[in-house]
Coordinates of C-alpha atoms in Angstrom, one line a residue:
M6 CA 148.1 127.6 68.6
F7 CA 149.6 127.0 72.2
A8 CA 146.8 128.8 74.1
G9 CA 146.3 127.7 77.4
L10 CA 149.7 126.4 78.3
P11 CA 150.7 129.0 80.8
E12 CA 147.4 128.4 82.6
L13 CA 148.9 124.9 83.5
G14 CA 152.5 126.1 84.1
I15 CA 154.0 124.9 81.0
S16 CA 156.3 127.5 79.0
N17 CA 155.1 128.3 75.3
G18 CA 156.6 130.2 72.5
E19 CA 156.3 133.4 74.2
D20 CA 158.2 132.5 77.4
L21 CA 160.8 131.3 74.9
K22 CA 161.2 134.4 73.1
E23 CA 161.6 136.5 76.1
T24 CA 164.1 134.4 77.5
L25 CA 166.2 134.6 74.4
T26 CA 165.4 138.5 74.4
N27 CA 166.8 138.9 77.7
C28 CA 169.7 136.4 78.0
T29 CA 173.4 137.2 77.4
E30 CA 174.4 133.5 76.4
P31 CA 171.5 132.2 73.9
L32 CA 172.9 128.6 73.2
K33 CA 173.0 128.3 77.0
A34 CA 169.6 129.5 77.4
I35 CA 168.2 127.2 74.9
D36 CA 169.9 124.4 76.3
Q37 CA 168.3 125.1 79.6
F38 CA 164.8 125.7 78.0
Q39 CA 165.0 122.5 76.6
M40 CA 166.0 120.7 80.0
E41 CA 163.0 122.4 81.8
N42 CA 160.6 121.7 79.2
G43 CA 161.7 118.3 77.4
I44 CA 160.8 115.0 78.7
L45 CA 161.4 114.7 82.5
L46 CA 163.2 111.1 82.2
P47 CA 166.9 111.3 83.7
T48 CA 168.3 108.3 81.7
L49 CA 166.8 110.0 78.4
Q50 CA 169.5 112.8 78.5
S51 CA 172.2 110.6 77.8
A52 CA 170.5 109.0 74.8
L53 CA 169.6 112.2 73.0
P54 CA 172.9 112.9 71.5
F55 CA 172.5 109.5 69.6
L56 CA 169.5 110.8 68.0
D57 CA 171.7 113.7 66.8
L58 CA 174.5 111.5 65.4
H59 CA 171.8 110.0 63.4
G60 CA 170.6 113.5 61.9
T61 CA 166.9 112.8 63.9
P62 CA 165.7 115.8 65.0
R63 CA 164.6 116.5 68.3
L64 CA 161.1 117.8 67.3
E65 CA 160.7 114.9 65.6
F66 CA 161.5 112.6 68.4
H67 CA 159.3 114.4 71.0
Q68 CA 156.4 114.3 68.3
S69 CA 156.5 110.6 68.2
V70 CA 156.6 110.3 72.0
F71 CA 153.8 112.6 72.5
D72 CA 151.7 110.8 69.8
E73 CA 152.0 107.5 71.6
L74 CA 151.7 109.0 75.2
R75 CA 148.2 110.6 73.4
E76 CA 147.1 107.6 72.2
K77 CA 147.8 105.6 75.7
L78 CA 146.0 108.1 77.4
M79 CA 142.8 108.1 75.4
E80 CA 142.8 104.0 75.9
R81 CA 143.2 104.8 79.6
V82 CA 140.0 107.4 79.6
A83 CA 138.0 104.5 78.0
I84 CA 138.9 102.0 80.2
I85 CA 138.5 104.1 83.3
A86 CA 134.7 105.3 82.0
E87 CA 134.0 101.4 81.2
G88 CA 135.3 100.3 84.6
K89 CA 133.2 99.9 87.7
E90 CA 135.1 102.2 90.2
E91 CA 132.8 104.3 92.2
D92 CA 135.0 107.2 91.6
R93 CA 135.9 106.7 88.0
Y94 CA 133.9 110.0 86.7
G95 CA 135.6 111.9 89.5
K96 CA 139.0 111.0 87.8
L97 CA 137.3 112.1 84.6
E98 CA 136.3 115.4 85.7
E99 CA 139.5 115.8 87.3
L100 CA 141.4 115.3 83.9
L101 CA 138.8 117.3 82.0
E102 CA 139.8 120.3 84.4
K103 CA 143.7 119.8 83.7
S104 CA 143.2 119.4 80.1
F105 CA 140.2 121.7 78.8
P106 CA 142.6 124.8 78.8
L107 CA 144.2 123.3 75.8
V108 CA 141.2 122.1 74.1
K109 CA 141.9 124.8 71.3
M110 CA 145.3 123.0 70.8
P111 CA 144.8 120.5 67.7
S112 CA 147.2 118.0 69.2
I113 CA 145.6 117.9 72.7
Q114 CA 142.1 118.2 71.6
P115 CA 141.3 114.6 70.8
V116 CA 142.0 113.9 74.6
V117 CA 139.7 116.5 76.0
M118 CA 137.0 115.5 73.4
Q119 CA 137.5 111.7 74.6
V120 CA 137.1 112.9 78.3
L121 CA 134.1 114.9 77.2
K122 CA 132.4 112.2 75.5
H123 CA 132.7 109.7 78.5
L124 CA 131.2 112.0 80.9
P125 CA 127.2 111.1 81.5
K126 CA 127.1 114.7 82.8
V127 CA 129.5 117.3 81.7
P128 CA 129.7 120.3 83.9
E129 CA 127.4 123.3 82.6
K130 CA 130.2 126.0 82.3
K131 CA 132.2 123.4 79.9
L132 CA 129.0 122.7 77.8
K133 CA 128.2 126.6 77.0
M134 CA 132.0 127.1 76.2
V135 CA 131.5 124.3 73.7
M136 CA 128.2 125.4 72.3
A137 CA 129.5 129.0 71.9
D138 CA 132.3 127.9 69.9
K139 CA 131.0 126.7 66.6
E140 CA 134.6 124.5 65.7
L141 CA 134.5 122.8 69.4
Y142 CA 130.6 122.1 68.8
K143 CA 131.6 120.8 65.2
V144 CA 134.1 118.1 66.4
C145 CA 132.6 117.3 69.7
A146 CA 131.0 113.8 70.0
V147 CA 127.6 113.1 69.7
E148 CA 127.3 111.9 73.3
V149 CA 128.5 115.5 74.3
K150 CA 126.0 117.3 71.7
R151 CA 123.2 115.1 73.2
Q152 CA 123.7 116.8 76.4
I153 CA 123.9 120.2 74.7
W154 CA 120.7 119.6 72.7
Q155 CA 118.6 118.5 75.3
D156 CA 118.3 121.9 77.1
N157 CA 118.3 123.8 73.4
Q158 CA 115.6 122.8 71.4
A159 CA 116.3 125.1 68.6
L160 CA 119.7 124.1 68.2
F161 CA 118.4 120.6 68.0
G162 CA 115.8 121.6 65.6
D163 CA 118.7 122.9 63.4
E164 CA 120.4 119.8 63.3
V165 CA 117.3 117.2 62.9
S166 CA 115.5 119.6 59.9
P167 CA 118.0 118.9 57.3
L168 CA 117.5 115.3 58.0
L169 CA 113.6 115.5 58.1
K170 CA 113.7 117.2 54.5
Q171 CA 116.0 114.6 53.0
Y172 CA 113.8 111.6 54.3
I173 CA 110.5 113.4 52.7
V174 CA 112.5 114.1 49.4
E175 CA 113.4 110.3 49.5
K176 CA 110.1 109.1 49.7
E177 CA 109.1 111.4 47.2
A178 CA 111.6 110.0 44.8
A179 CA 110.7 106.8 45.2
L180 CA 107.2 107.0 44.4
F181 CA 108.5 108.8 41.1
S182 CA 110.9 106.2 40.4
S183 CA 111.7 105.3 36.8
D184 CA 111.1 101.6 37.4
L185 CA 107.4 100.5 37.4
S186 CA 106.6 97.4 38.4
I187 CA 104.0 95.4 40.5
L188 CA 107.0 93.3 42.1
H189 CA 109.2 96.1 43.1
N190 CA 107.3 99.3 44.0
F191 CA 107.1 101.6 46.9
F192 CA 105.9 99.1 49.5
S193 CA 108.4 96.3 48.4
P194 CA 111.2 96.9 51.2
S195 CA 110.7 95.2 54.4
P196 CA 110.3 97.3 57.6
K197 CA 113.9 96.3 58.7
T198 CA 115.2 97.5 55.3
R199 CA 113.7 100.6 55.3
R200 CA 115.2 101.2 59.0
Q201 CA 118.6 100.9 57.7
G202 CA 117.9 104.0 55.7
E203 CA 120.7 106.7 56.6
V204 CA 118.2 109.4 57.9
V205 CA 116.6 107.0 60.6
L206 CA 120.1 105.6 61.5
K207 CA 121.5 109.1 62.0
L208 CA 118.2 110.1 64.1
T209 CA 118.8 107.1 66.2
Q210 CA 122.3 108.0 66.8
M211 CA 121.6 111.4 67.7
I212 CA 118.7 110.5 70.3
G213 CA 120.5 107.7 71.8
K214 CA 119.1 106.7 75.1
N215 CA 118.0 110.6 75.6
V216 CA 114.0 110.4 76.4
K217 CA 114.0 114.0 76.0
L218 CA 115.7 114.3 72.9
Y219 CA 112.9 111.3 71.6
D220 CA 110.2 113.5 72.7
M221 CA 111.3 116.7 71.0
V222 CA 111.9 114.4 67.4
L223 CA 108.2 113.1 67.9
Q224 CA 107.0 116.8 68.5
F225 CA 108.8 118.1 65.3
L226 CA 107.2 114.9 63.4
R227 CA 103.6 115.8 64.7
T228 CA 103.9 119.9 63.9
L229 CA 105.2 118.9 60.3
F230 CA 102.5 116.3 60.0
L231 CA 99.9 119.1 60.9
R232 CA 101.6 121.5 58.8
T233 CA 102.0 119.8 55.4
R234 CA 99.8 116.7 55.7
N235 CA 102.7 114.6 54.5
V236 CA 102.0 110.9 55.5
H237 CA 105.6 110.2 55.5
Y238 CA 106.1 111.9 58.7
C239 CA 103.7 109.0 60.1
T240 CA 106.2 106.7 58.6
L241 CA 109.2 108.1 60.1
R242 CA 107.4 108.4 63.6
A243 CA 107.1 104.4 63.3
E244 CA 110.4 103.7 61.8
L245 CA 112.3 105.4 64.2
L246 CA 110.4 103.8 67.3
M247 CA 111.2 100.1 65.9
S248 CA 114.9 101.5 65.0
L249 CA 115.2 102.1 68.8
H250 CA 113.6 98.7 69.2
D251 CA 116.0 96.9 67.2
L252 CA 119.0 98.2 69.1
D253 CA 117.0 97.3 72.6
I254 CA 117.0 100.7 73.9
S255 CA 114.7 100.1 76.8
E256 CA 115.1 103.7 78.2
I257 CA 113.0 104.7 75.4
C258 CA 111.1 101.8 74.5
S259 CA 109.6 101.3 77.8
V260 CA 108.2 104.6 78.1
D261 CA 106.8 105.2 74.9
P262 CA 103.2 103.7 75.1
C263 CA 103.1 103.0 71.6
H264 CA 105.8 100.6 71.5
K265 CA 103.8 97.4 71.8
F266 CA 101.4 98.5 69.1
T267 CA 104.0 99.8 66.6
W268 CA 105.9 96.4 67.2
C269 CA 102.7 94.1 66.5
L270 CA 102.0 96.2 63.7
D271 CA 105.2 96.2 62.5
A272 CA 105.2 92.2 62.4
C273 CA 101.8 92.6 60.2
I274 CA 103.6 94.9 57.7
R275 CA 106.5 92.6 57.2
E276 CA 103.9 90.0 56.4
K277 CA 101.7 92.4 54.6
F278 CA 98.7 90.8 56.5
V279 CA 96.6 91.3 59.8
D280 CA 95.6 87.8 60.9
G281 CA 92.8 87.6 63.3
K282 CA 94.9 87.0 66.4
R283 CA 97.2 90.1 65.5
A284 CA 94.2 92.3 64.5
R285 CA 92.6 91.6 68.2
E286 CA 96.2 92.1 69.8
L287 CA 96.2 95.2 67.8
Q288 CA 92.7 96.2 69.2
G289 CA 93.5 95.2 73.0
F290 CA 96.3 97.8 72.8
L291 CA 93.7 100.5 71.6
D292 CA 90.9 99.3 74.2
G293 CA 93.9 99.6 76.8
V294 CA 94.1 103.3 76.5
K295 CA 93.5 104.5 79.9
K296 CA 91.5 107.3 81.3
G297 CA 93.7 110.5 80.9
Q298 CA 95.8 109.3 79.0
E299 CA 93.7 109.7 75.7
Q300 CA 96.4 111.8 73.9
V301 CA 98.1 108.3 73.2
L302 CA 95.7 108.1 70.6
G303 CA 97.0 110.7 68.5
D304 CA 100.4 108.9 68.2
L305 CA 98.4 105.7 67.4
S306 CA 96.5 107.1 65.0
M307 CA 99.7 108.7 63.5
I308 CA 101.2 105.4 63.2
L309 CA 97.9 103.7 61.4
C310 CA 98.2 106.9 59.1
D311 CA 101.7 105.3 57.7
P312 CA 101.2 104.5 54.2
F313 CA 102.8 101.1 55.1
A314 CA 100.3 100.2 57.8
C315 CA 97.4 101.4 55.6
N316 CA 98.5 99.7 52.8
T317 CA 98.9 96.3 54.9
L318 CA 95.4 96.9 56.7
V319 CA 93.4 97.5 53.1
L320 CA 95.4 94.5 51.5
S321 CA 93.8 92.7 54.6
I322 CA 90.4 93.9 54.4
M323 CA 90.6 93.0 50.6
R324 CA 91.7 89.4 51.4
N325 CA 88.6 89.3 54.3
L326 CA 86.2 90.3 51.9
Q327 CA 87.3 87.5 49.4
E328 CA 86.5 85.0 51.9
L329 CA 83.4 86.6 52.8
L330 CA 82.3 86.3 49.2
S331 CA 83.4 82.9 48.9
Q332 CA 81.3 81.9 51.9
E333 CA 78.3 84.0 50.9
A334 CA 78.7 86.2 54.3
L335 CA 78.1 89.6 54.8
P336 CA 80.8 92.2 55.6
R337 CA 79.1 93.2 58.8
D338 CA 79.2 89.4 60.1
S339 CA 83.0 89.5 60.4
S340 CA 84.5 90.8 63.7
D341 CA 88.0 90.6 61.9
L342 CA 86.7 93.0 59.3
M343 CA 85.4 95.4 61.9
L344 CA 88.6 95.4 63.7
L345 CA 90.5 96.1 60.5
L346 CA 88.3 99.0 59.4
R347 CA 88.1 100.2 63.0
M348 CA 92.1 100.8 62.7
L349 CA 92.0 101.9 59.2
S350 CA 89.5 104.5 60.0
L351 CA 91.5 105.7 62.8
G352 CA 94.4 106.0 60.5
Q353 CA 92.8 107.9 58.1
G354 CA 91.5 110.4 60.6
A355 CA 94.8 111.2 62.3
W356 CA 95.3 114.6 61.1
D357 CA 91.8 115.6 62.0
M358 CA 92.4 114.1 65.7
I359 CA 95.8 115.5 66.1
D360 CA 94.8 119.1 64.7
S361 CA 91.4 119.5 67.0
Q362 CA 93.2 117.6 70.0
V363 CA 90.0 115.8 70.6
F364 CA 91.1 112.1 71.6
K365 CA 88.2 109.9 71.4
E366 CA 88.3 106.3 71.2
P367 CA 85.6 103.9 72.8
R368 CA 86.3 100.7 74.5
L369 CA 84.6 97.6 73.0
V370 CA 84.7 94.2 74.1
Y371 CA 82.9 91.7 71.5
S372 CA 82.3 89.1 74.1
E373 CA 79.5 91.4 75.7
L374 CA 77.1 90.7 73.1
N375 CA 74.1 92.1 74.9
C376 CA 73.6 94.5 72.5
T377 CA 72.4 94.3 68.8
L378 CA 74.6 93.9 65.9
M379 CA 73.8 97.8 64.6
Q380 CA 74.7 99.1 68.1
V381 CA 77.8 97.6 68.1
L382 CA 78.7 98.9 64.6
Q383 CA 77.5 102.0 66.2
V384 CA 80.0 101.9 69.0
I385 CA 82.7 100.9 66.5
F386 CA 82.4 103.7 64.2
S387 CA 81.1 106.5 66.8
F388 CA 84.6 107.8 67.0
T389 CA 84.5 108.9 63.5
H390 CA 82.4 110.2 60.9
P391 CA 78.9 108.8 61.2
Q392 CA 78.7 107.8 57.8
D393 CA 81.7 105.1 58.6
L394 CA 78.7 102.8 59.7
E395 CA 77.4 103.3 56.5
V396 CA 80.4 101.9 54.8
V397 CA 79.7 98.7 56.5
T398 CA 76.1 98.5 55.7
R399 CA 76.2 100.1 52.5
F400 CA 79.3 100.8 50.5
L401 CA 80.8 97.3 51.4
P402 CA 77.8 95.5 49.9
A403 CA 77.7 97.9 46.8
M404 CA 81.3 96.9 46.5
M405 CA 80.8 93.3 46.7
S406 CA 77.8 93.4 44.2
V407 CA 80.4 94.8 41.6
V408 CA 82.5 91.8 42.4
V409 CA 79.6 89.3 41.9
D410 CA 78.7 91.1 38.6
D411 CA 82.2 90.6 37.0
H412 CA 82.3 87.0 38.4
T413 CA 78.9 86.2 36.8
F414 CA 80.1 87.6 33.7
T415 CA 83.4 85.6 33.8
V416 CA 81.6 82.7 34.5
E417 CA 79.1 83.4 31.8
Q418 CA 81.9 83.4 29.2
K419 CA 83.2 80.2 29.9
L420 CA 79.8 78.5 29.2
P421 CA 79.4 76.6 26.2
S422 CA 77.8 78.5 23.4
E423 CA 74.3 77.0 23.5
E424 CA 74.4 77.7 27.2
K425 CA 75.2 81.5 27.3
S426 CA 72.5 84.0 27.6
S427 CA 72.8 87.7 26.1
L428 CA 74.1 89.0 29.5
T429 CA 76.6 91.9 28.5
Y430 CA 78.9 93.0 31.0
P431 CA 77.8 96.2 33.3
T432 CA 79.2 99.6 32.3
T433 CA 77.6 101.4 35.3
L434 CA 78.4 101.1 39.0
P435 CA 76.0 101.1 41.9
D436 CA 75.0 104.6 43.0
A437 CA 76.3 103.9 46.6
F438 CA 79.7 102.7 45.2
N439 CA 80.2 106.2 43.7
R440 CA 78.6 108.3 46.1
Y441 CA 81.0 106.8 49.1
L442 CA 84.1 107.0 46.7
Q443 CA 83.2 110.7 46.9
E444 CA 81.9 111.3 50.4
N445 CA 83.8 109.1 52.7
R446 CA 87.8 108.5 52.9
V447 CA 87.7 105.1 54.2
A448 CA 85.5 103.9 51.5
C449 CA 87.5 105.5 48.9
E450 CA 90.7 104.0 50.2
M451 CA 89.0 100.6 49.6
G452 CA 87.8 101.3 46.2
L453 CA 91.3 102.3 45.1
Y454 CA 92.8 99.1 46.3
Y455 CA 89.8 97.5 44.5
V456 CA 90.9 99.0 41.6
L457 CA 94.6 98.2 42.2
H458 CA 93.3 94.3 43.0
I459 CA 91.3 93.9 39.5
A460 CA 94.2 95.4 37.9
K461 CA 96.4 92.9 39.3
L462 CA 94.0 90.1 37.9
R463 CA 94.3 91.6 34.3
N464 CA 90.7 92.1 34.4
K465 CA 90.5 94.8 31.6
N466 CA 86.7 95.0 31.4
A467 CA 86.3 95.8 35.5
L468 CA 89.0 98.5 35.1
Q469 CA 87.4 99.9 31.9
R470 CA 84.3 100.3 34.4
L471 CA 85.8 101.4 37.5
L472 CA 88.6 104.0 36.4
P473 CA 86.0 106.7 35.2
A474 CA 84.6 106.7 38.7
L475 CA 87.9 107.5 40.3
V476 CA 87.9 111.2 38.5
E477 CA 85.8 112.2 41.5
T478 CA 87.0 110.7 44.9
Y479 CA 87.1 112.0 48.5
N480 CA 89.8 115.0 48.7
D481 CA 91.1 113.7 45.2
M482 CA 92.7 110.7 46.7
A483 CA 92.8 108.9 43.3
F484 CA 95.4 111.4 42.3
G485 CA 97.8 111.1 45.3
D486 CA 101.1 110.0 44.4
I487 CA 101.1 106.8 46.4
F488 CA 98.2 105.4 44.6
L489 CA 99.4 106.4 40.9
H490 CA 102.8 105.0 41.7
L491 CA 100.9 101.5 42.3
L492 CA 98.7 102.0 39.4
T493 CA 100.9 102.8 36.8
G494 CA 102.8 99.7 38.0
H495 CA 99.8 97.2 38.0
L496 CA 98.9 99.0 34.6
T497 CA 101.9 97.1 33.3
L498 CA 100.5 93.9 33.4
L499 CA 97.9 95.0 30.6
S500 CA 100.5 96.4 28.4
D501 CA 99.1 94.6 25.5
E502 CA 95.7 96.3 26.1
F503 CA 97.3 99.7 25.6
G504 CA 97.1 98.5 21.6
S505 CA 93.5 99.2 21.8
E506 CA 92.2 102.8 21.5
D507 CA 89.2 101.9 23.5
F508 CA 91.5 101.0 26.8
C509 CA 93.8 103.7 26.1
S510 CA 90.8 106.2 26.0
V511 CA 89.6 104.7 29.4
V512 CA 92.8 105.1 30.8
F513 CA 93.7 108.6 29.5
D514 CA 91.0 110.4 28.1
G515 CA 88.6 109.0 31.0
F516 CA 91.0 109.2 33.9
L517 CA 94.7 110.6 34.1
L518 CA 94.2 113.7 31.7
T519 CA 91.0 115.0 33.2
S520 CA 93.4 116.2 36.2
F521 CA 96.7 116.3 34.5
S522 CA 96.9 120.2 33.7
S523 CA 96.3 121.3 37.2
K524 CA 97.8 118.5 38.9
E525 CA 101.7 118.3 38.0
N526 CA 102.3 114.8 39.7
V527 CA 99.1 113.5 37.5
H528 CA 101.6 114.7 34.5
R529 CA 104.7 112.9 35.7
H530 CA 102.9 109.6 36.6
A531 CA 101.4 109.7 32.9
L532 CA 104.7 110.3 31.4
R533 CA 106.3 107.5 33.6
M534 CA 104.0 105.1 32.2
L535 CA 104.5 105.9 28.7
L536 CA 108.1 105.8 28.8
H537 CA 107.3 102.2 29.7
L538 CA 104.5 101.4 27.4
Q539 CA 105.1 103.9 24.4
H540 CA 105.7 101.0 22.3
K541 CA 102.7 99.1 22.8
V542 CA 100.2 102.2 22.6
L543 CA 98.5 102.5 19.2
P544 CA 100.9 105.1 17.0
S545 CA 98.1 107.4 16.0
Y546 CA 96.8 107.6 19.8
M547 CA 100.5 108.2 21.2
E548 CA 100.8 111.0 18.6
T549 CA 98.0 112.6 20.3
L550 CA 99.0 111.6 23.7
T551 CA 102.8 113.6 23.1
K552 CA 101.1 116.9 22.0
T553 CA 98.7 116.7 25.0
L554 CA 101.2 115.9 27.3
E555 CA 103.6 118.5 26.1
P556 CA 105.1 120.4 29.2
P557 CA 104.1 124.2 29.4
K558 CA 106.8 126.5 30.0
Q559 CA 106.2 127.2 33.8
C560 CA 106.4 123.5 34.7
S561 CA 109.0 121.6 36.6
E562 CA 112.2 120.2 35.4
P563 CA 111.3 116.5 36.4
V564 CA 108.3 116.9 33.9
K565 CA 110.3 118.7 31.1
E566 CA 113.1 115.9 31.7
L567 CA 110.6 112.9 31.5
Y568 CA 109.1 114.6 28.2
T569 CA 112.2 114.7 26.5
Q570 CA 113.2 111.2 27.4
L571 CA 109.7 110.0 26.0
M572 CA 110.8 111.9 22.8
E573 CA 114.2 110.4 22.3
K574 CA 112.6 106.9 23.1
L575 CA 109.9 107.5 20.2
E576 CA 112.6 108.9 17.8
A577 CA 114.8 106.2 18.4
Q578 CA 112.0 103.6 17.8
K579 CA 111.4 105.1 14.6
K580 CA 115.0 105.0 13.4
S581 CA 115.2 101.3 14.3
P582 CA 114.1 99.0 11.5
P583 CA 110.8 96.9 12.2
P584 CA 111.4 93.2 12.7
P585 CA 110.6 90.9 9.7
D586 CA 106.8 89.9 9.5
E587 CA 107.6 85.9 9.2
T588 CA 109.8 85.9 12.3
P589 CA 107.4 84.3 15.0
S590 CA 107.0 85.7 18.2
L591 CA 108.9 83.6 21.0
D592 CA 107.2 85.5 24.0
L593 CA 105.3 82.4 24.7
G594 CA 104.9 83.3 28.3
L595 CA 103.4 86.4 28.3
H596 CA 100.2 85.8 26.0
P597 CA 97.3 83.5 26.8
V598 CA 97.6 79.9 24.5
T599 CA 94.1 78.7 23.2
V600 CA 93.4 74.9 23.6
P601 CA 91.8 73.1 20.7
T602 CA 87.8 73.0 21.4
T603 CA 85.0 70.8 20.3
A604 CA 81.2 71.5 20.5
S605 CA 81.0 71.0 24.0
T606 CA 84.3 72.2 25.3
P607 CA 84.5 76.1 26.1
T608 CA 87.9 77.9 25.1
T609 CA 89.9 78.2 27.8
P610 CA 93.0 80.4 28.2
I611 CA 96.1 78.8 29.8

């Protein structure tokens, strides 16, 4: 407990023991020991007997004085460190030399740790001693640990690893949230809100202004992304940089070549839209990658692979396509659309680029229009799969033809009965649409978001036409957690349609149940949705679903728990009395109301 005192020439318990062992008059020896080792203040000696008269132990008095002096010393250390004296760190190092032998003494340890904390460069010998002692390492400040970590990547990895695991667990938990809503989903939190998460804040604190530690974390994220293909690591890469940006850590932001790109993209994510001006600004950053620095494209592609960035890009593409449709223009005529597609394609190819270490991004200046449009498109998409060119010339026109079919049918239904033709809603999709959903990841991403778009519009006909096409998609993207999370939320807008066996059959038999037995995540999402919509589903169909979705013995606990909750809800529903038939529905805001019609006025839902 008092280790280190002899090194400083201060007597300890062993000295007192030896004194009492060898003395002939113990009381005088004790008085002498107190005189030599007490507070060296002459005027105090005459005052101490008063404390004795009041029954105050000398230990209590000395302890209170010691505590006060310790606090004053720690304050003084902070003042010296924050001052502008040239030799301030020399003073701290001198104090460290005097106090470090007492670092194991609990009462002195806070002073030593305070000195270590304020030294920008702790002597190597002292760092090694702290690192070698688990107890000292545990209690030392993060400022000291940074100096240890920067030369010990393995130890830093041990500290960071649990945080990265926690981050992934939290993201995946959000995708399986019990809440199903189009308004409050995975993408609802703003970028700034997400950066206030525990993991991001802890990592930001651990890194501080240390560029070497920042580079280590980025390397961990790249390695884990390559190993797992988990896109949430891409989100963390962007969030970490923007968290440092929020704190104005210029030491790191100024040296990260992705900083301005990520900052601009972050603003787009916040607004959930990439306007033309920002799209060209982002493109300028891509074109600004200099020769010999192509590796930066790996990080840029990783940032674009962030699901929040991807979500913003595809939503912007959908909006762009709607504008083109209203203007009766072709996709290839929109330079803004080309830029969005280029960034989406770069993000979708992030894993391949980092894995292959082939970093290739062409320079393209749109003002140089000496080449034909097709040559421009070929340059734009030359860095990815050759089929990406056909995404613009084949897939997007096919998708827009689907939109036109739906619009034509909708207009037809609004015509007076005598003007209606025998037009029926199409049941098949263009071959190019189906083929690119299966063969091209960029096309597939856009196709999936189009399905979400028509679900948001409560377009039952279009949804029944499109859902079966999602059974076979590129790399099974339609059965990924992010899409299923969004789709189940969007389907709550069509809750009344689940009373129709035809609609249920398309959603479940035609899509979800085609892979739930081999993909447990699909099983979970199906049960999540039924927990919210079970009262809308046709009872006979619900009975079939509960039998089909009964978890096998080897399935995970979350699936079993969801199924148990569903069965309990169904049981409670059976026991509750049905509402009286004569009671009118008061839910006027959720259903269309039909206005009176004449022979020349079409029936229009309000």
